Amino acid sequence: MRCPFGACTCALAVVDENFLRVLDDIENDRYDETQYDPQLISDMKLSGCIVENDVDESDRLEFYRNVAKYDTTRFGLTIAPTLDCNFRCKYCFERHPKGVMSDDVQSALIKFVENRLNSARHFSVTWYGGEPLLTKNIIYELSEKFLALCQKHNVEYDAFIITNASLMDDADIEHFKRYRISGAQITIDGPKDIHDKRRRHIDGTSTFDHLIDRVNVLLNNDFDVIVRINIDKENINRVDELLDTLKNRLDRYQNAKIDFGQVSTFTDICRSIESDCYNNAQYADMMIPLYAKVEAKGFSINKMSVYPSTRANYCCVDYVNSFVVDNHGSLFKCWNHVGDLKRSCGNVGDFDPAPLRDNYLSWIEWNPIRHEKCRECKLLPLCMGGCADARRKSEDGQPVCGTVKYNLDRVLEYYYEQLKGGEAT
């Protein structure tokens, strides 16, 4: 048996000789649709294994990309009410300046949001930083106003928080429920000695045990929790130990989603850890063994972290209605640029994309389909050119291929084995 995969649909199927005969006939110009099982042909068309002659898949891909990119019914904000932080993580790309979002900036942000809600039908917020819980009152006051605006304009609302969790208390749990912060991502980078070395509290105290306690509190209150483990050469060999600790100490560990992050040198600030980082090809080699460990120990994983999915766009960078906002009200397209005014595309108080070609329109206009390297690649629907920020920083200006280029065969084999519950044949 063989398992063909379609990149435009991400359909994976176990097929027999009848399926292979159709493909062989197409390749040898012998295809006659009347000679095959109609249901087979219907399934092959639905899965993208057969494409009509008058369909240009590149044009179709670009069409759906544009539909998503220019969609204003969905509005997304990542909000950093402060860039300050009470941790000093060794790989962090931010400088952590002091300061919080002022009342004037908050008022301008509310107006900016309301203007966007005139056409939006769904508004999604991610609280970010710095450490966002240094500014709890700002988060909750803005959340209350966002909810009121959404009710006024009949817009759906959801929120999520990325936090080190060190400041989270029981009152925050109730506020999360009230303000629809449905989940949190909390990073724990290894067993206690590794974690406390990599994710140092500013006062030098250990945070490991407290963070596990906070994860427990969130899980026991039915929040979605992602435990993120940032991977590099320093901690890769201690992942098993951490997973065992989490399994033993989390009350509802089966509900905790474990995800892995690739430590990278986004800015000059984190160049000191460059030698510890894996490149995309090296990290791709580790993904399946890492997620296999997670599943073997009974944790939950995001299947899309393993199994590829088609993308309309790579990330929020090339959606017209998605922004990152810092505590000064400065707007950015990329999370990696927050706080760097040279990369700002405006301010919530006076945003106008028209004259801001370099910092706004150039991100929107980036189109991997028009780039030869990507256009000729069969995996384009899965990566859509990769990280646009990485492309800009690359020495040759070429798109930087993501992990899917290096491990797709292994990912599909792994997923197939999970579905059939045994060894792939």
Short mmCIF file of C-alpha atoms in Angstrom, two decimals:
data_model
loop_
_atom_site.label_atom_id
_atom_site.label_comp_id
_atom_site.label_asym_id
_atom_site.label_seq_id
_atom_site.Cartn_x
_atom_site.Cartn_y
_atom_site.Cartn_z
CA MET A 1 0.00 0.00 0.00
CA ARG A 2 0.99 3.59 -0.58
CA CYS A 3 -0.09 6.79 1.17
CA PRO A 4 -0.25 9.75 -1.22
CA PHE A 5 -0.51 13.25 0.22
CA GLY A 6 -1.95 16.38 -1.38
CA ALA A 7 -0.31 19.64 -0.35
CA CYS A 8 -3.26 21.78 -1.49
CA THR A 9 -5.73 19.87 0.69
CA CYS A 10 -3.47 18.06 3.20
CA ALA A 11 -5.42 14.93 2.38
CA LEU A 12 -3.63 11.69 3.28
CA ALA A 13 -5.01 8.36 2.10
CA VAL A 14 -4.10 4.70 2.07
CA VAL A 15 -4.62 3.65 -1.53
CA ASP A 16 -4.83 0.46 -3.55
CA GLU A 17 -3.93 -0.52 -7.09
CA ASN A 18 -7.08 1.04 -8.52
CA PHE A 19 -6.01 4.45 -7.25
CA LEU A 20 -2.48 3.98 -8.58
CA ARG A 21 -3.84 2.89 -11.93
CA VAL A 22 -5.71 6.19 -12.30
CA LEU A 23 -2.55 8.16 -11.53
CA ASP A 24 -0.53 6.06 -13.94
CA ASP A 25 -3.09 6.58 -16.69
CA ILE A 26 -3.06 10.34 -16.11
CA GLU A 27 0.72 10.46 -16.29
CA ASN A 28 0.72 8.45 -19.52
CA ASP A 29 -2.14 10.35 -21.15
CA ARG A 30 -4.51 7.36 -21.04
CA TYR A 31 -7.04 8.82 -18.60
CA ASP A 32 -10.68 8.06 -19.41
CA GLU A 33 -12.97 8.87 -16.52
CA THR A 34 -15.64 6.42 -17.69
CA GLN A 35 -13.27 3.50 -17.09
CA TYR A 36 -13.02 3.89 -13.32
CA ASP A 37 -15.20 3.60 -10.26
CA PRO A 38 -17.17 6.90 -10.07
CA GLN A 39 -16.82 7.08 -6.27
CA LEU A 40 -13.05 6.68 -6.53
CA ILE A 41 -12.82 9.51 -9.06
CA SER A 42 -15.06 11.69 -6.91
CA ASP A 43 -12.88 11.08 -3.85
CA MET A 44 -9.69 11.76 -5.80
CA LYS A 45 -11.05 15.08 -7.03
CA LEU A 46 -12.25 16.06 -3.59
CA SER A 47 -8.85 15.30 -2.05
CA GLY A 48 -6.99 17.19 -4.77
CA CYS A 49 -5.34 14.10 -6.23
CA ILE A 50 -7.04 14.87 -9.54
CA VAL A 51 -7.20 18.46 -10.77
CA GLU A 52 -9.12 19.49 -13.87
CA ASN A 53 -7.05 20.76 -16.81
CA ASP A 54 -8.63 24.21 -16.68
CA VAL A 55 -7.62 24.77 -13.04
CA ASP A 56 -4.42 26.67 -12.29
CA GLU A 57 -3.53 25.70 -8.72
CA SER A 58 -1.20 28.69 -8.30
CA ASP A 59 -3.98 31.08 -9.26
CA ARG A 60 -6.38 29.31 -6.95
CA LEU A 61 -3.87 29.46 -4.10
CA GLU A 62 -3.33 33.17 -4.66
CA PHE A 63 -7.07 33.78 -4.75
CA TYR A 64 -7.65 32.15 -1.37
CA ARG A 65 -4.59 33.92 0.00
CA ASN A 66 -6.00 37.29 -1.04
CA VAL A 67 -9.44 36.46 0.34
CA ALA A 68 -7.88 35.79 3.74
CA LYS A 69 -5.34 38.60 3.61
CA TYR A 70 -7.85 41.34 2.85
CA ASP A 71 -10.63 40.01 5.07
CA THR A 72 -11.70 42.75 7.48
CA THR A 73 -14.41 40.71 9.19
CA ARG A 74 -11.75 39.20 11.45
CA PHE A 75 -9.71 41.62 13.55
CA GLY A 76 -6.73 40.53 15.62
CA LEU A 77 -4.67 42.47 18.14
CA THR A 78 -1.66 41.39 20.14
CA ILE A 79 -1.38 43.91 22.96
CA ALA A 80 1.71 44.53 25.09
CA PRO A 81 0.56 46.95 27.84
CA THR A 82 4.17 46.97 29.05
CA LEU A 83 7.50 45.75 27.69
CA ASP A 84 8.89 45.50 31.20
CA CYS A 85 9.34 42.03 32.67
CA ASN A 86 10.20 40.47 36.02
CA PHE A 87 12.13 37.67 34.26
CA ARG A 88 15.42 37.87 32.41
CA CYS A 89 15.31 34.90 30.04
CA LYS A 90 18.60 34.20 28.33
CA TYR A 91 17.09 34.02 24.83
CA CYS A 92 14.65 36.93 25.01
CA PHE A 93 14.89 39.39 22.13
CA GLU A 94 13.40 42.36 24.04
CA ARG A 95 15.18 45.08 26.04
CA HIS A 96 12.39 45.42 28.67
CA PRO A 97 12.16 49.20 29.05
CA LYS A 98 10.11 50.52 31.95
CA GLY A 99 6.73 52.06 31.37
CA VAL A 100 3.09 51.04 31.03
CA MET A 101 0.28 52.04 28.72
CA SER A 102 -0.98 55.50 29.68
CA ASP A 103 -4.63 56.52 29.98
CA ASP A 104 -4.33 58.54 26.77
CA VAL A 105 -2.94 55.58 24.83
CA GLN A 106 -5.68 53.35 26.23
CA SER A 107 -8.32 55.82 25.06
CA ALA A 108 -6.75 55.99 21.60
CA LEU A 109 -6.62 52.19 21.48
CA ILE A 110 -10.32 51.94 22.27
CA LYS A 111 -11.11 54.35 19.42
CA PHE A 112 -8.84 52.39 17.08
CA VAL A 113 -10.63 49.17 18.00
CA GLU A 114 -14.10 50.65 17.59
CA ASN A 115 -13.23 51.92 14.11
CA ARG A 116 -12.19 48.40 13.12
CA LEU A 117 -15.28 46.81 14.66
CA ASN A 118 -17.48 48.67 12.20
CA SER A 119 -16.67 45.99 9.64
CA ALA A 120 -15.44 43.15 11.87
CA ARG A 121 -17.51 40.18 13.00
CA HIS A 122 -14.88 38.62 15.22
CA PHE A 123 -12.32 40.33 17.47
CA SER A 124 -9.46 38.35 18.99
CA VAL A 125 -6.93 39.65 21.53
CA THR A 126 -3.67 38.14 22.71
CA TRP A 127 -2.14 39.74 25.81
CA TYR A 128 1.61 39.88 25.48
CA GLY A 129 4.66 41.68 26.83
CA GLY A 130 7.11 42.00 28.53
CA GLU A 131 5.11 40.38 31.22
CA PRO A 132 1.49 41.49 30.76
CA LEU A 133 0.43 40.68 34.33
CA LEU A 134 2.61 43.52 35.57
CA THR A 135 -0.31 45.64 34.33
CA LYS A 136 -3.33 43.66 35.53
CA ASN A 137 -5.57 46.69 35.97
CA ILE A 138 -4.92 47.84 32.41
CA ILE A 139 -5.69 44.39 31.01
CA TYR A 140 -8.97 44.12 32.87
CA GLU A 141 -10.09 47.71 32.23
CA LEU A 142 -9.40 47.38 28.52
CA SER A 143 -11.04 43.95 28.45
CA GLU A 144 -14.22 45.36 29.95
CA LYS A 145 -14.32 48.10 27.32
CA PHE A 146 -13.59 45.63 24.51
CA LEU A 147 -16.47 43.44 25.63
CA ALA A 148 -18.80 46.43 25.74
CA LEU A 149 -17.78 47.46 22.22
CA CYS A 150 -18.27 43.95 20.94
CA GLN A 151 -21.73 43.80 22.46
CA LYS A 152 -22.54 47.18 20.91
CA HIS A 153 -21.40 46.12 17.44
CA ASN A 154 -22.58 42.49 17.70
CA VAL A 155 -19.02 41.15 17.36
CA GLU A 156 -17.73 37.86 18.76
CA TYR A 157 -14.81 38.20 21.18
CA ASP A 158 -12.10 35.95 22.56
CA ALA A 159 -8.81 36.48 24.35
CA PHE A 160 -5.68 34.60 25.31
CA ILE A 161 -2.62 35.49 27.37
CA ILE A 162 1.08 34.70 27.03
CA THR A 163 2.52 35.03 30.51
CA ASN A 164 5.31 33.75 32.71
CA ALA A 165 2.52 33.19 35.30
CA SER A 166 4.69 34.24 38.25
CA LEU A 167 2.27 37.03 39.21
CA MET A 168 -0.94 35.07 38.66
CA ASP A 169 -3.11 34.76 41.77
CA ASP A 170 -6.56 33.37 42.53
CA ALA A 171 -8.23 36.72 41.82
CA ASP A 172 -6.80 36.64 38.31
CA ILE A 173 -8.54 33.34 37.68
CA GLU A 174 -11.89 34.98 38.31
CA HIS A 175 -10.95 37.96 36.15
CA PHE A 176 -9.90 35.64 33.32
CA LYS A 177 -13.32 34.02 33.44
CA ARG A 178 -15.11 37.34 33.52
CA TYR A 179 -13.15 38.85 30.66
CA ARG A 180 -13.11 35.76 28.45
CA ILE A 181 -9.39 35.10 28.62
CA SER A 182 -9.91 31.48 27.76
CA GLY A 183 -6.37 30.22 28.07
CA ALA A 184 -2.71 30.88 28.71
CA GLN A 185 0.66 29.92 27.35
CA ILE A 186 3.24 29.36 30.09
CA THR A 187 6.85 28.48 29.34
CA ILE A 188 8.69 25.88 31.42
CA ASP A 189 12.04 25.12 29.85
CA GLY A 190 13.23 22.03 31.66
CA PRO A 191 13.55 20.45 35.10
CA LYS A 192 14.11 22.86 37.95
CA ASP A 193 17.85 23.47 37.54
CA ILE A 194 17.55 24.06 33.80
CA HIS A 195 14.40 26.17 33.96
CA ASP A 196 15.70 28.47 36.69
CA LYS A 197 18.93 28.96 34.77
CA ARG A 198 17.21 29.83 31.49
CA ARG A 199 14.19 31.73 32.80
CA ARG A 200 15.69 33.73 35.62
CA HIS A 201 13.56 35.85 37.91
CA ILE A 202 14.92 39.36 38.17
CA ASP A 203 15.55 38.88 41.90
CA GLY A 204 17.26 35.51 41.40
CA THR A 205 14.59 33.39 43.07
CA SER A 206 13.42 30.07 41.67
CA THR A 207 10.16 30.09 39.70
CA PHE A 208 9.85 26.43 38.70
CA ASP A 209 7.62 25.08 41.49
CA HIS A 210 5.39 28.14 41.49
CA LEU A 211 4.75 27.91 37.74
CA ILE A 212 3.73 24.27 38.02
CA ASP A 213 1.30 25.28 40.74
CA ARG A 214 -0.14 28.01 38.48
CA VAL A 215 -0.57 25.57 35.61
CA ASN A 216 -2.47 23.31 38.01
CA VAL A 217 -4.77 26.13 39.05
CA LEU A 218 -5.58 26.97 35.43
CA LEU A 219 -6.19 23.35 34.48
CA ASN A 220 -8.41 22.77 37.49
CA ASN A 221 -10.49 25.77 36.42
CA ASP A 222 -10.97 24.41 32.90
CA PHE A 223 -8.75 26.89 31.08
CA ASP A 224 -6.85 25.93 27.95
CA VAL A 225 -3.19 25.71 28.93
CA ILE A 226 -0.24 25.44 26.60
CA VAL A 227 2.99 24.51 28.35
CA ARG A 228 5.68 25.70 25.98
CA ILE A 229 9.18 24.28 26.04
CA ASN A 230 11.70 26.35 24.12
CA ILE A 231 14.24 23.96 22.65
CA ASP A 232 17.93 24.44 22.00
CA LYS A 233 21.15 22.47 22.54
CA GLU A 234 21.21 23.31 26.25
CA ASN A 235 17.97 21.58 27.26
CA ILE A 236 17.16 19.06 24.51
CA ASN A 237 18.46 16.13 26.56
CA ARG A 238 16.37 17.05 29.62
CA VAL A 239 12.93 17.05 27.98
CA ASP A 240 12.04 13.54 29.20
CA GLU A 241 12.82 14.54 32.77
CA LEU A 242 10.61 17.60 32.53
CA LEU A 243 7.71 15.65 31.03
CA ASP A 244 7.93 13.08 33.81
CA THR A 245 7.87 15.85 36.41
CA LEU A 246 4.85 17.50 34.80
CA LYS A 247 3.01 14.20 34.56
CA ASN A 248 3.62 13.50 38.24
CA ARG A 249 2.74 16.97 39.49
CA LEU A 250 -0.12 18.17 37.29
CA ASP A 251 -3.53 17.05 38.54
CA ARG A 252 -5.07 16.95 35.07
CA TYR A 253 -1.96 16.55 32.99
CA GLN A 254 -3.90 14.95 30.12
CA ASN A 255 -5.51 18.34 29.47
CA ALA A 256 -2.26 20.26 29.33
CA LYS A 257 -1.14 20.88 25.76
CA ILE A 258 2.61 20.56 25.37
CA ASP A 259 4.17 22.58 22.59
CA PHE A 260 7.77 23.16 21.58
CA GLY A 261 9.41 26.34 20.39
CA GLN A 262 12.58 26.71 18.37
CA VAL A 263 14.95 29.14 20.07
CA SER A 264 16.19 31.59 17.44
CA THR A 265 18.26 34.76 17.35
CA PHE A 266 15.59 37.23 16.28
CA THR A 267 17.62 40.34 17.13
CA ASP A 268 21.14 41.41 18.01
CA ILE A 269 20.14 41.29 21.69
CA CYS A 270 20.10 37.50 21.65
CA ARG A 271 23.19 36.89 19.50
CA SER A 272 25.01 35.53 22.54
CA ILE A 273 22.95 32.32 22.40
CA GLU A 274 23.36 31.77 18.65
CA SER A 275 25.71 28.80 19.10
CA ASP A 276 23.04 27.01 21.19
CA CYS A 277 20.36 27.31 18.50
CA TYR A 278 19.29 24.72 15.95
CA ASN A 279 18.61 25.75 12.37
CA ASN A 280 15.33 24.76 10.73
CA ALA A 281 16.67 21.54 9.23
CA GLN A 282 18.17 20.43 12.56
CA TYR A 283 15.00 21.32 14.47
CA ALA A 284 12.90 19.43 11.92
CA ASP A 285 14.83 16.26 12.80
CA MET A 286 13.78 16.61 16.44
CA MET A 287 10.09 17.43 16.06
CA ILE A 288 8.69 13.92 15.64
CA PRO A 289 10.75 12.37 18.49
CA LEU A 290 9.73 15.25 20.76
CA TYR A 291 6.01 15.03 20.07
CA ALA A 292 6.15 11.24 20.18
CA LYS A 293 7.44 11.53 23.75
CA VAL A 294 4.61 13.88 24.63
CA GLU A 295 1.93 11.53 23.30
CA ALA A 296 3.56 8.46 24.82
CA LYS A 297 3.33 10.06 28.26
CA GLY A 298 -0.36 10.87 27.83
CA PHE A 299 -0.27 14.63 27.34
CA SER A 300 -2.39 16.46 24.83
CA ILE A 301 -0.77 17.95 21.76
CA ASN A 302 -1.99 20.27 19.08
CA LYS A 303 -2.21 17.91 16.09
CA MET A 304 -1.48 20.85 13.81
CA SER A 305 1.88 21.21 15.52
CA VAL A 306 2.74 17.90 13.90
CA TYR A 307 0.46 17.35 10.95
CA PRO A 308 0.76 20.05 8.26
CA SER A 309 -2.13 22.27 7.30
CA THR A 310 -2.69 24.48 4.31
CA ARG A 311 -2.11 28.15 4.94
CA ALA A 312 -3.71 31.16 3.35
CA ASN A 313 -0.93 33.26 4.86
CA TYR A 314 2.05 32.47 7.04
CA CYS A 315 1.15 34.61 10.07
CA CYS A 316 -0.36 37.92 11.18
CA VAL A 317 2.31 39.86 9.26
CA ASP A 318 0.46 39.68 5.97
CA TYR A 319 -3.12 40.09 7.15
CA VAL A 320 -4.39 43.64 6.72
CA ASN A 321 -6.43 43.54 9.91
CA SER A 322 -3.88 42.17 12.36
CA PHE A 323 -1.51 44.25 14.48
CA VAL A 324 0.79 44.21 17.48
CA VAL A 325 0.41 47.19 19.84
CA ASP A 326 3.00 48.26 22.41
CA ASN A 327 2.52 50.36 25.53
CA HIS A 328 3.07 53.60 23.58
CA GLY A 329 0.33 52.72 21.12
CA SER A 330 2.84 52.02 18.37
CA LEU A 331 1.63 49.49 15.82
CA PHE A 332 3.72 46.69 14.37
CA LYS A 333 3.07 43.87 11.96
CA CYS A 334 5.50 41.36 13.48
CA TRP A 335 5.78 40.18 17.09
CA ASN A 336 9.58 40.26 16.75
CA HIS A 337 9.50 44.03 16.21
CA VAL A 338 7.48 45.12 19.23
CA GLY A 339 9.08 48.12 20.89
CA ASP A 340 11.39 48.89 17.93
CA LEU A 341 10.07 52.20 16.63
CA LYS A 342 12.04 51.89 13.39
CA ARG A 343 9.75 48.97 12.55
CA SER A 344 6.52 50.67 13.56
CA CYS A 345 3.80 51.09 10.96
CA GLY A 346 1.97 53.84 12.82
CA ASN A 347 0.17 54.54 16.04
CA VAL A 348 -3.32 53.75 17.28
CA GLY A 349 -3.93 57.49 17.50
CA ASP A 350 -3.28 58.26 13.83
CA PHE A 351 -2.98 55.04 11.85
CA ASP A 352 -3.00 55.46 8.08
CA PRO A 353 -1.39 52.70 6.02
CA ALA A 354 -1.24 54.70 2.79
CA PRO A 355 2.10 56.54 3.29
CA LEU A 356 3.76 53.73 5.25
CA ARG A 357 4.90 51.50 2.43
CA ASP A 358 8.05 50.14 4.08
CA ASN A 359 6.54 49.24 7.42
CA TYR A 360 3.02 48.25 6.47
CA LEU A 361 2.29 47.84 2.80
CA SER A 362 5.50 46.00 2.02
CA TRP A 363 4.48 43.27 4.49
CA ILE A 364 1.02 43.08 2.98
CA GLU A 365 2.37 43.06 -0.57
CA TRP A 366 4.87 40.26 0.09
CA ASN A 367 3.69 37.37 -2.06
CA PRO A 368 5.68 34.12 -2.08
CA ILE A 369 3.66 32.86 -5.05
CA ARG A 370 5.47 35.40 -7.20
CA HIS A 371 8.85 34.29 -5.91
CA GLU A 372 10.47 31.67 -8.14
CA LYS A 373 11.87 29.62 -5.25
CA CYS A 374 8.42 29.30 -3.71
CA ARG A 375 6.34 29.13 -6.89
CA GLU A 376 8.16 26.00 -8.04
CA CYS A 377 7.96 24.31 -4.64
CA LYS A 378 5.33 21.61 -4.12
CA LEU A 379 5.14 22.50 -0.43
CA LEU A 380 4.13 26.14 -0.95
CA PRO A 381 0.53 25.59 0.26
CA LEU A 382 1.93 24.32 3.58
CA CYS A 383 4.36 27.14 4.38
CA MET A 384 3.40 30.11 2.18
CA GLY A 385 6.98 31.28 1.94
CA GLY A 386 7.90 30.80 5.58
CA CYS A 387 8.62 33.58 8.05
CA ALA A 388 8.60 36.91 6.21
CA ASP A 389 10.81 38.48 8.88
CA ALA A 390 13.39 35.72 8.44
CA ARG A 391 13.34 36.34 4.69
CA ARG A 392 14.12 40.02 5.19
CA LYS A 393 17.00 39.19 7.49
CA SER A 394 18.46 36.46 5.27
CA GLU A 395 21.77 37.31 3.62
CA ASP A 396 20.51 36.61 0.12
CA GLY A 397 16.98 37.95 0.59
CA GLN A 398 15.57 34.53 -0.27
CA PRO A 399 12.65 32.93 1.60
CA VAL A 400 13.78 30.77 4.51
CA CYS A 401 12.24 27.32 4.26
CA GLY A 402 10.41 26.09 7.34
CA THR A 403 10.68 22.72 9.01
CA VAL A 404 8.04 21.12 6.77
CA LYS A 405 10.56 21.07 3.92
CA TYR A 406 12.84 18.80 5.90
CA ASN A 407 10.53 16.40 7.69
CA LEU A 408 7.24 16.04 5.79
CA ASP A 409 7.79 12.34 5.00
CA ARG A 410 8.51 11.56 8.64
CA VAL A 411 5.53 13.61 9.82
CA LEU A 412 3.16 11.77 7.50
CA GLU A 413 4.56 8.39 8.53
CA TYR A 414 4.19 9.29 12.19
CA TYR A 415 0.62 10.49 11.74
CA TYR A 416 -0.30 7.39 9.75
CA GLU A 417 1.11 5.15 12.47
CA GLN A 418 -0.94 7.00 15.06
CA LEU A 419 -4.11 6.51 13.06
CA LYS A 420 -3.61 2.79 12.50
CA GLY A 421 -2.12 2.13 15.91
CA GLY A 422 0.91 0.25 14.70
CA GLU A 423 3.81 0.16 12.31
CA ALA A 424 3.39 1.71 8.89
CA THR A 425 3.74 -0.70 5.97
#
